[in-house]
Coordinates of C-alpha atoms in Angstrom, one line a residue:
Chain A
X190 CA 0.0 0.0 0.0
X191 CA 1.4 3.4 -1.0
X192 CA 1.7 5.7 2.0
X193 CA 3.0 9.2 2.4
X194 CA 3.4 10.2 6.1
X195 CA 4.1 13.9 6.8
X196 CA 5.7 15.5 9.8
X197 CA 3.5 17.1 12.5
X198 CA 2.0 20.6 12.8
X199 CA 4.5 23.4 13.4
X200 CA 4.1 26.8 15.1
X201 CA 6.8 29.3 14.2
X202 CA 7.7 33.0 14.4
X203 CA 8.3 35.2 11.4
X204 CA 11.9 35.0 10.3
X205 CA 12.5 31.5 11.7
X206 CA 13.5 28.6 9.5
X207 CA 11.6 25.3 9.0
X208 CA 11.9 22.0 7.3
X209 CA 8.9 19.6 7.0
X210 CA 9.1 16.1 5.8
X211 CA 7.2 13.5 3.8
X212 CA 8.1 9.8 4.1
X213 CA 7.1 7.5 1.4
X214 CA 6.5 3.7 1.7
X215 CA 4.9 0.9 -0.3
X216 CA 6.4 1.9 -3.7
X217 CA 9.7 2.4 -5.3
X218 CA 10.6 5.9 -4.0
X219 CA 13.1 6.7 -6.6
X220 CA 10.9 6.2 -9.6
X221 CA 8.0 8.6 -8.9
X222 CA 8.0 12.3 -8.5
X223 CA 6.9 13.9 -5.3
X224 CA 5.2 17.2 -5.4
X225 CA 4.3 19.8 -2.8
X226 CA 1.0 21.6 -2.7
X227 CA 0.0 24.6 -0.6
X228 CA -3.5 25.3 0.7
X229 CA -4.0 28.6 2.5
X230 CA -6.8 28.8 5.1
X231 CA -10.2 28.6 3.3
X232 CA -8.5 28.7 -0.2
X233 CA -7.7 26.4 -3.1
X234 CA -4.8 24.2 -4.0
X235 CA -1.5 25.7 -5.4
X236 CA 1.3 23.6 -6.9
X237 CA 4.7 24.6 -5.4
X238 CA 7.2 22.3 -6.9
X239 CA 8.2 18.7 -7.6
X240 CA 11.2 16.5 -7.2
X241 CA 12.3 13.2 -8.7
X242 CA 14.1 11.4 -5.9
X243 CA 16.0 9.2 -8.3
X244 CA 18.3 12.0 -9.5
X245 CA 17.0 15.0 -7.4
X246 CA 15.8 16.8 -10.5
X247 CA 13.6 19.6 -9.1
X248 CA 11.2 22.0 -10.7
X249 CA 9.5 24.9 -9.0
X250 CA 6.4 26.9 -9.7
X251 CA 7.5 30.5 -10.5
X252 CA 5.4 31.7 -7.6
X253 CA 7.5 29.7 -5.2
X254 CA 10.9 29.7 -6.9
X255 CA 13.4 31.2 -4.4
X256 CA 10.9 31.1 -1.6
X257 CA 11.2 27.5 -0.6
X258 CA 13.6 24.6 -1.2
X259 CA 12.6 21.1 -2.1
X260 CA 14.9 18.2 -1.5
X261 CA 14.8 14.4 -1.0
X262 CA 16.9 11.8 0.8
X263 CA 16.4 8.5 -1.1
X264 CA 18.3 6.5 1.5
X265 CA 15.4 7.1 3.9
X266 CA 12.6 7.6 1.3
X267 CA 11.8 11.1 2.5
X268 CA 11.2 14.3 0.8
X269 CA 11.5 17.8 2.3
X270 CA 10.1 21.3 2.0
X271 CA 12.0 24.0 3.7
X272 CA 12.0 27.8 4.4
X273 CA 14.9 29.9 5.5
X274 CA 12.9 32.8 6.7
X275 CA 9.1 32.3 7.3
X276 CA 6.5 35.0 6.9
X277 CA 3.0 35.2 8.3
X278 CA 1.7 34.6 4.7
X279 CA 3.3 31.1 4.8
X280 CA 0.6 30.0 7.2
X281 CA -1.1 27.2 5.4
X282 CA -1.6 23.4 5.1
X283 CA 1.1 21.8 3.0
X284 CA 0.6 18.5 1.3
X285 CA 3.0 16.2 -0.5
X286 CA 1.8 13.8 -3.2
X287 CA 3.3 11.2 -5.5
X288 CA 3.2 12.0 -9.2
X289 CA 3.9 10.2 -12.5
X290 CA 4.7 13.7 -13.8
X291 CA 1.2 14.6 -14.8
X292 CA -1.2 13.7 -11.9
X293 CA -0.9 13.6 -8.2
X294 CA -1.9 10.0 -7.3
X295 CA -1.4 9.5 -3.5
X296 CA -1.4 12.3 -1.0
X297 CA 0.1 12.7 2.5
X298 CA -2.2 13.8 5.4
X299 CA -0.9 17.3 5.3
X300 CA 1.3 19.4 7.6
X301 CA -0.2 22.6 9.1
X302 CA 2.3 25.4 9.4
X303 CA 1.3 28.4 11.5
X304 CA 3.6 31.5 11.5
X305 CA 2.7 34.1 14.1
X306 CA 4.5 36.5 16.3
Chain B
X48 CA -0.4 31.3 -15.3
X49 CA -3.9 31.8 -14.0
X50 CA -5.9 29.1 -12.2
X51 CA -8.3 27.1 -14.3
X52 CA -11.9 28.4 -14.0
X53 CA -14.5 26.3 -12.1
X54 CA -17.9 27.3 -10.9
X55 CA -17.8 28.2 -7.2
X56 CA -20.7 25.8 -6.3
X57 CA -22.8 23.1 -7.8
X58 CA -25.7 21.4 -6.1
X59 CA -28.0 18.5 -6.7
X60 CA -30.5 16.2 -5.0
X61 CA -29.6 12.6 -4.1
X62 CA -29.7 10.4 -7.2
X63 CA -29.3 13.2 -9.6
X64 CA -26.3 13.8 -11.9
X65 CA -24.2 17.0 -11.7
X66 CA -21.4 18.3 -13.9
X67 CA -18.5 20.5 -12.9
X68 CA -16.7 22.4 -15.7
X69 CA -13.0 23.4 -15.7
X70 CA -12.0 26.0 -18.3
X71 CA -8.5 26.7 -19.3
X72 CA -6.6 27.5 -22.5
X73 CA -4.8 25.7 -25.4
X74 CA -1.7 25.8 -23.3
X75 CA -3.1 23.6 -20.6
X76 CA -6.5 21.8 -20.7
X77 CA -6.9 22.1 -24.5
X78 CA -3.3 21.1 -25.3
X79 CA -2.8 18.0 -23.2
X80 CA -4.7 14.9 -22.1
X81 CA -3.4 15.4 -18.6
X82 CA -6.4 16.7 -16.8
X83 CA -7.1 15.3 -13.4
X84 CA -9.8 15.8 -10.7
X85 CA -9.5 15.7 -7.0
X86 CA -12.1 15.4 -4.2
X87 CA -11.4 17.0 -0.9
X88 CA -13.7 16.5 2.1
X89 CA -13.4 19.2 4.9
X90 CA -10.2 18.7 6.9
X91 CA -9.0 16.0 4.7
X92 CA -6.3 15.6 2.1
X93 CA -7.3 15.7 -1.6
X94 CA -8.0 12.4 -3.3
X95 CA -7.5 11.7 -7.0
X96 CA -10.8 10.6 -8.6
X97 CA -10.1 11.1 -12.4
X98 CA -6.7 11.2 -14.2
X99 CA -5.8 11.7 -17.8
X100 CA -9.1 13.3 -18.6
X101 CA -11.4 10.3 -18.1
X102 CA -9.6 7.5 -16.3
X103 CA -10.7 6.4 -12.8
X104 CA -8.1 5.1 -10.4
X105 CA -8.7 1.7 -8.9
X106 CA -11.3 1.9 -6.1
X107 CA -13.0 5.1 -7.3
X108 CA -16.7 4.7 -7.9
X109 CA -17.8 4.4 -11.5
X110 CA -20.3 7.2 -10.7
X111 CA -17.4 9.6 -11.4
X112 CA -16.6 10.2 -15.0
X113 CA -14.5 12.8 -16.9
X114 CA -14.4 14.3 -20.4
X115 CA -12.9 17.1 -22.3
X116 CA -13.9 19.3 -25.2
X117 CA -11.6 22.0 -26.5
X118 CA -10.3 24.0 -23.6
X119 CA -13.0 22.8 -21.1
X120 CA -12.9 19.6 -19.1
X121 CA -15.8 18.3 -17.1
X122 CA -16.4 16.0 -14.2
X123 CA -19.8 14.3 -13.9
X124 CA -21.1 12.7 -10.8
X125 CA -24.0 10.4 -11.4
X126 CA -26.4 9.0 -8.8
X127 CA -25.4 11.8 -6.4
X128 CA -24.9 10.6 -2.8
X129 CA -24.5 12.4 0.5
X130 CA -20.8 11.3 0.7
X131 CA -20.1 13.2 -2.6
X132 CA -20.5 16.5 -0.8
X133 CA -17.0 17.9 -0.9
X134 CA -14.8 20.4 -2.7
X135 CA -13.6 19.3 -6.2
X136 CA -10.5 20.7 -8.0
X137 CA -9.4 20.1 -11.5
X138 CA -5.7 20.2 -12.5
X139 CA -3.9 20.2 -15.8
X140 CA -0.3 20.0 -17.0
X141 CA 0.7 23.2 -18.8
X142 CA 3.3 24.2 -21.3
X143 CA 4.0 27.3 -19.2
X144 CA 6.9 27.4 -16.7
X145 CA 4.3 26.8 -14.0
X146 CA 4.1 23.1 -15.2
X147 CA 0.9 22.4 -13.4
X148 CA -2.2 24.5 -12.7
X149 CA -5.1 23.8 -10.4
X150 CA -8.7 25.0 -10.8
X151 CA -10.4 27.4 -8.5
X152 CA -12.4 24.7 -6.9
X153 CA -16.1 23.8 -6.8
X154 CA -18.1 23.1 -3.7
X155 CA -20.6 20.4 -4.3
X156 CA -23.7 20.4 -2.1
X157 CA -26.1 17.5 -1.9
X158 CA -29.5 18.9 -1.1

């Protein structure tokens, strides 16, 4: 069974750094892309970026390029989304999802990030 | 790259059929057969219900069907049930640097 298990909710202050994780199991981690999707409170889905763990090829939405960093450690079948300096506007639910490059097949349960002073 | 356009809400009575539209451009919906649909219940993660315009993943009810004509894709839910009440999002691959684009989302209400 394909599973993506994300790290727990985070409460941070503006300017702090953060790295959230997404651990895959039940499939060959290196042969499927993993994407990250943001959902701000009461809003729709926004694609942030995607990584191919096999060779770490990474692509970002222009809206998020330079704002976040996506990485993966195939030795522990885990993908990451990180910020170097959080803003209040980063408050959102973040989902990871497997992808064949064109659809998002399996989704993690989401990680709620709250940024508040 | 703007979001794909969906109606904000669609409603229907149990047993009825409803259709949700998803309008894009020739650079996304009209240019590729990579339209997918996601169902999201409140407080839950999205779930893929249709991929590649009209294909249902294993385990998804055959009451869900998808189609596309020109720059507009559609999701039809037949035999509407209370459990179908949720938000629905379309998505498409796009030739723009954005790579993927989601729709604005549609809230389905079962009356």
